[in-house]
Structure formats: structure tokens, C-alpha cells
Coordinates of C-alpha atoms in Angstrom, one line a residue:
Chain A
X10 CA -20.5 -5.7 -22.1
X11 CA -22.7 -6.6 -19.1
X12 CA -23.9 -3.5 -17.1
X13 CA -26.2 -3.0 -14.3
X14 CA -27.0 0.7 -13.8
X15 CA -28.8 1.7 -10.7
X16 CA -30.8 4.9 -10.0
X17 CA -29.3 7.7 -8.0
X18 CA -29.0 8.5 -4.3
X19 CA -32.2 9.1 -2.3
X20 CA -32.8 11.1 0.8
X21 CA -36.1 10.2 2.5
X22 CA -37.9 11.0 5.7
X23 CA -39.0 8.2 8.1
X24 CA -42.2 6.6 7.0
X25 CA -41.8 7.4 3.4
X26 CA -41.2 4.9 0.6
X27 CA -38.4 4.6 -2.0
X28 CA -38.1 2.7 -5.3
X29 CA -34.6 1.8 -6.5
X30 CA -34.1 0.8 -10.1
X31 CA -31.5 -1.5 -11.8
X32 CA -31.3 -1.4 -15.6
X33 CA -29.5 -4.3 -17.2
X34 CA -27.8 -4.3 -20.5
X35 CA -25.3 -6.4 -22.5
X36 CA -27.1 -9.7 -22.0
X37 CA -30.5 -11.3 -22.2
X38 CA -32.3 -10.0 -19.2
X39 CA -34.5 -13.0 -18.6
X40 CA -31.5 -15.4 -18.6
X41 CA -30.2 -14.4 -15.2
X42 CA -31.8 -13.7 -11.8
X43 CA -31.4 -10.4 -10.1
X44 CA -30.3 -10.3 -6.5
X45 CA -30.7 -7.4 -4.1
X46 CA -28.1 -6.8 -1.3
X47 CA -27.8 -4.2 1.5
X48 CA -24.7 -2.7 2.9
X49 CA -25.2 -0.5 6.0
X50 CA -22.5 2.1 6.7
X51 CA -19.3 0.4 7.6
X52 CA -20.9 -3.0 7.6
X53 CA -20.7 -6.1 5.4
X54 CA -22.9 -7.3 2.6
X55 CA -26.4 -8.7 3.4
X56 CA -28.3 -10.7 0.8
X57 CA -31.9 -9.5 0.7
X58 CA -33.2 -12.0 -1.8
X59 CA -33.6 -12.5 -5.5
X60 CA -36.2 -12.3 -8.3
X61 CA -36.7 -14.8 -11.1
X62 CA -36.6 -12.7 -14.2
X63 CA -38.5 -15.3 -16.2
X64 CA -41.5 -15.7 -13.8
X65 CA -41.2 -12.6 -11.7
X66 CA -41.3 -14.8 -8.6
X67 CA -39.4 -13.2 -5.7
X68 CA -37.6 -14.9 -2.9
X69 CA -36.9 -12.9 0.2
X70 CA -34.3 -13.6 2.9
X71 CA -35.2 -13.7 6.5
X72 CA -35.5 -10.1 7.8
X73 CA -36.5 -8.7 4.4
X74 CA -40.2 -9.6 4.3
X75 CA -43.1 -7.3 4.5
X76 CA -41.6 -3.8 3.8
X77 CA -39.4 -4.9 0.9
X78 CA -40.8 -5.7 -2.6
X79 CA -38.9 -6.9 -5.7
X80 CA -40.4 -6.3 -9.1
X81 CA -39.6 -6.2 -12.8
X82 CA -40.3 -4.4 -16.0
X83 CA -38.8 -6.9 -18.5
X84 CA -39.8 -4.6 -21.4
X85 CA -37.1 -2.3 -20.3
X86 CA -34.8 -4.9 -18.7
X87 CA -35.2 -3.3 -15.3
X88 CA -35.5 -4.6 -11.8
X89 CA -36.9 -2.7 -8.9
X90 CA -36.5 -2.7 -5.1
X91 CA -39.2 -0.9 -3.2
X92 CA -39.0 -0.2 0.5
X93 CA -41.9 1.1 2.4
X94 CA -42.3 2.6 5.9
X95 CA -38.6 3.7 5.9
X96 CA -36.8 3.8 9.2
X97 CA -33.5 5.4 10.0
X98 CA -31.9 2.0 10.2
X99 CA -32.7 1.4 6.6
X100 CA -29.9 3.9 5.7
X101 CA -27.6 1.9 3.5
X102 CA -26.2 1.3 0.0
X103 CA -28.4 -1.1 -1.9
X104 CA -26.9 -3.2 -4.7
X105 CA -28.5 -5.2 -7.5
X106 CA -26.4 -8.1 -8.8
X107 CA -26.8 -10.6 -11.6
X108 CA -27.2 -14.3 -11.4
X109 CA -27.9 -17.2 -9.0
X110 CA -24.1 -17.2 -8.6
X111 CA -23.4 -13.4 -8.6
X112 CA -21.0 -12.3 -11.3
X113 CA -21.9 -8.6 -12.0
X114 CA -22.9 -5.9 -9.6
X115 CA -24.6 -2.5 -10.0
X116 CA -22.8 0.5 -8.8
X117 CA -25.0 0.8 -5.7
X118 CA -27.7 3.2 -4.6
X119 CA -27.4 5.1 -1.3
X120 CA -30.7 5.5 0.5
X121 CA -30.5 7.9 3.4
X122 CA -33.4 8.1 5.9
X123 CA -33.4 11.1 8.2
X124 CA -35.9 13.5 9.6
Chain B
X17 CA -25.3 -23.8 10.3
X18 CA -26.6 -21.1 8.0
X19 CA -23.6 -18.8 8.5
X20 CA -20.2 -18.2 6.9
X21 CA -17.5 -17.1 9.2
X22 CA -14.5 -15.0 8.2
X23 CA -11.7 -13.4 10.3
X24 CA -12.4 -9.7 10.5
X25 CA -8.9 -8.6 9.6
X26 CA -5.7 -10.0 8.1
X27 CA -2.4 -8.3 7.2
X28 CA 0.4 -9.3 4.8
X29 CA 3.7 -7.8 3.9
X30 CA 4.1 -6.5 0.4
X31 CA 5.0 -9.3 -2.0
X32 CA 4.2 -12.1 0.5
X33 CA 1.5 -14.7 0.4
X34 CA -1.8 -14.5 2.4
X35 CA -4.8 -16.7 2.8
X36 CA -8.2 -15.5 3.8
X37 CA -10.6 -18.2 5.1
X38 CA -14.3 -18.8 5.1
X39 CA -15.9 -21.4 7.3
X40 CA -19.4 -22.8 7.2
X41 CA -21.3 -26.1 6.9
X42 CA -22.8 -25.1 3.5
X43 CA -19.3 -25.2 2.0
X44 CA -19.4 -29.0 2.3
X45 CA -22.1 -28.9 -0.4
X46 CA -21.6 -25.7 -2.4
X47 CA -18.6 -23.9 -3.9
X48 CA -17.4 -20.7 -2.4
X49 CA -17.3 -17.5 -4.4
X50 CA -15.1 -14.6 -3.5
X51 CA -15.5 -10.8 -4.0
X52 CA -13.2 -7.9 -3.5
X53 CA -14.6 -4.6 -2.4
X54 CA -12.6 -1.4 -2.2
X55 CA -13.9 1.7 -0.3
X56 CA -16.7 3.4 -2.0
X57 CA -16.9 0.8 -4.8
X58 CA -19.1 -2.1 -5.7
X59 CA -17.8 -5.6 -5.0
X60 CA -15.9 -7.3 -7.8
X61 CA -15.9 -11.1 -8.5
X62 CA -12.4 -12.5 -8.0
X63 CA -13.0 -16.3 -7.7
X64 CA -16.0 -18.4 -8.6
X65 CA -16.8 -22.1 -8.3
X66 CA -14.0 -22.5 -5.7
X67 CA -11.0 -21.8 -8.0
X68 CA -11.9 -20.1 -11.2
X69 CA -10.9 -16.5 -12.1
X70 CA -12.9 -14.2 -14.3
X71 CA -11.1 -12.6 -17.1
X72 CA -9.1 -9.6 -15.9
X73 CA -8.4 -11.0 -12.4
X74 CA -4.6 -11.5 -11.9
X75 CA -3.4 -15.1 -11.5
X76 CA -2.0 -14.3 -8.0
X77 CA -5.6 -14.9 -6.8
X78 CA -6.5 -18.5 -6.3
X79 CA -9.1 -20.4 -4.3
X80 CA -9.3 -23.8 -2.6
X81 CA -11.5 -25.7 -0.3
X82 CA -11.3 -28.5 2.3
X83 CA -14.3 -29.8 4.3
X84 CA -16.2 -26.8 5.7
X85 CA -13.5 -24.3 4.9
X86 CA -12.8 -22.3 1.7
X87 CA -9.7 -20.2 1.2
X88 CA -8.7 -17.3 -1.0
X89 CA -5.0 -17.1 -1.4
X90 CA -3.1 -14.1 -2.8
X91 CA 0.4 -15.1 -3.9
X92 CA 2.7 -12.0 -3.9
X93 CA 0.2 -9.5 -2.5
X94 CA 0.3 -6.0 -4.1
X95 CA -0.6 -2.7 -2.6
X96 CA -3.7 -2.6 -4.8
X97 CA -5.0 -5.8 -3.2
X98 CA -5.7 -3.9 0.0
X99 CA -9.5 -4.3 0.3
X100 CA -12.4 -6.1 2.0
X101 CA -12.9 -9.6 0.8
X102 CA -16.3 -11.4 1.1
X103 CA -17.0 -15.1 0.7
X104 CA -20.4 -16.3 -0.5
X105 CA -22.2 -19.6 -1.0
X106 CA -25.6 -21.1 -0.8
X107 CA -27.5 -22.2 2.3
X108 CA -28.6 -25.8 2.8
X109 CA -31.8 -25.3 0.8
X110 CA -29.7 -24.1 -2.2
X111 CA -32.2 -21.3 -2.7
X112 CA -30.8 -18.7 -0.5
X113 CA -27.4 -17.0 -0.6
X114 CA -25.1 -16.6 2.3
X115 CA -22.3 -14.0 2.8
X116 CA -19.4 -14.0 5.2
X117 CA -18.9 -11.0 7.4
X118 CA -15.9 -9.9 5.3
X119 CA -12.1 -9.7 5.9
X120 CA -10.3 -6.5 5.8
X121 CA -6.9 -7.1 4.1
X122 CA -4.1 -4.7 4.9
X123 CA -0.9 -4.8 2.8
X124 CA 2.0 -3.6 4.9

């Protein structure tokens, strides 16, 4: 069965970096894009962008350029989201999700940023 | 427009029918997809390509569309349907995804 398993919660200080992983199983990793989405506490879903798992080419939504980087390690069917120069307002649950038309979601990773 | 607009909250009596709407220009060109999210859980796909249900989704969930508005209808709402519902489509370029702000459904 299709599964996207994300890394565990992170507590970071402002200015630090974090790297969230998303390990896919149950399907051919390079057959589907991986999206990244953010959900701030009590808020809705924000699409951050997607990465082409064939080419590694990322596409970023407006507002998610510069500090946000999508990457892959296809040898282990894993996608990554790295966020640098963390701010308190980056505190959120981050989800990976499969496909250009999203069908499966990871369980979410809470990133908390606090001094 | 590059936005999808949803009513923030809707309520329905147990066993009755409710529709949740999603409005945006992109819906004239692209199908809507709908997700259900319960507190503390990841979203779950309930309707794709306007009116298709993944396996395991009850047939009381259905979708439709007219012009710039897509609708998710729950016929005979159950207590377990109480959740936030998000619509999704693509923007005019087709390369970016859009999400509505979400509708909190309360089953009375």
C-alpha cells in the first residue's frame, strides 16, 4: 500500500535550519511528483510547491522561495524539505503529498521555532 | 483570479444533506479535488476529478461543478463527517496548485 512516512517533530531556535524527510513506499517513487504543504496552527493548507521526482526540478509557490529547498534521494525513495534561517512564524505542520493531483499524504511533521 | 474561496463554516443536522462550495476562476478550466481533515490528522482525499470517490470513501460523498463553482455534497451526514473540508485545483498556468481556505463542517 502507498505510504509516505515523514520524520519526527523538531524544535528549533530562530536562525537555525531544519530538514524534514518524506520516505515513500508502495509505488514507484519516480512515477509521481512530491508536493510540500504548510499548515500553521489553527490555519488552512498552503501549497509550498512540488518537486519532479524524475528530474529533481523543484517548483516553488510564491512566498516559498529563498529559504525553502526541495530535494530528493531517489536511491532511498525519499524527498526532503529544508528550511533555513527559521523564524517563529515558520512554526507549523509540514506535509508531503503525492502526485500532481494529490492523492496520498504523509502524516505531517511539526516544526516548532522558539527561543 | 488565483484564489479558491470557501465559506468558513457550515452546519448540518444529523442525517440531512449539506453542500460545501468552492469558487474560483480556475474551476472553469480544472477539476476540483476535495479533502477531509479531522483535528490532529493529515488530510484525506474524498473526491477527485470533480466527482470520483477513492475506494473506502462512502457513497454519501459526491461532487459537482457549474461554471466557476465546485460543490461537495454529503447526503445523509453522519457524526463522523464533522471535519474541515478543503477544495483544491490548479492555477491558470496549470503548474501550481491552489487550496481553498477550508470549511469547518459541524454536524448537529
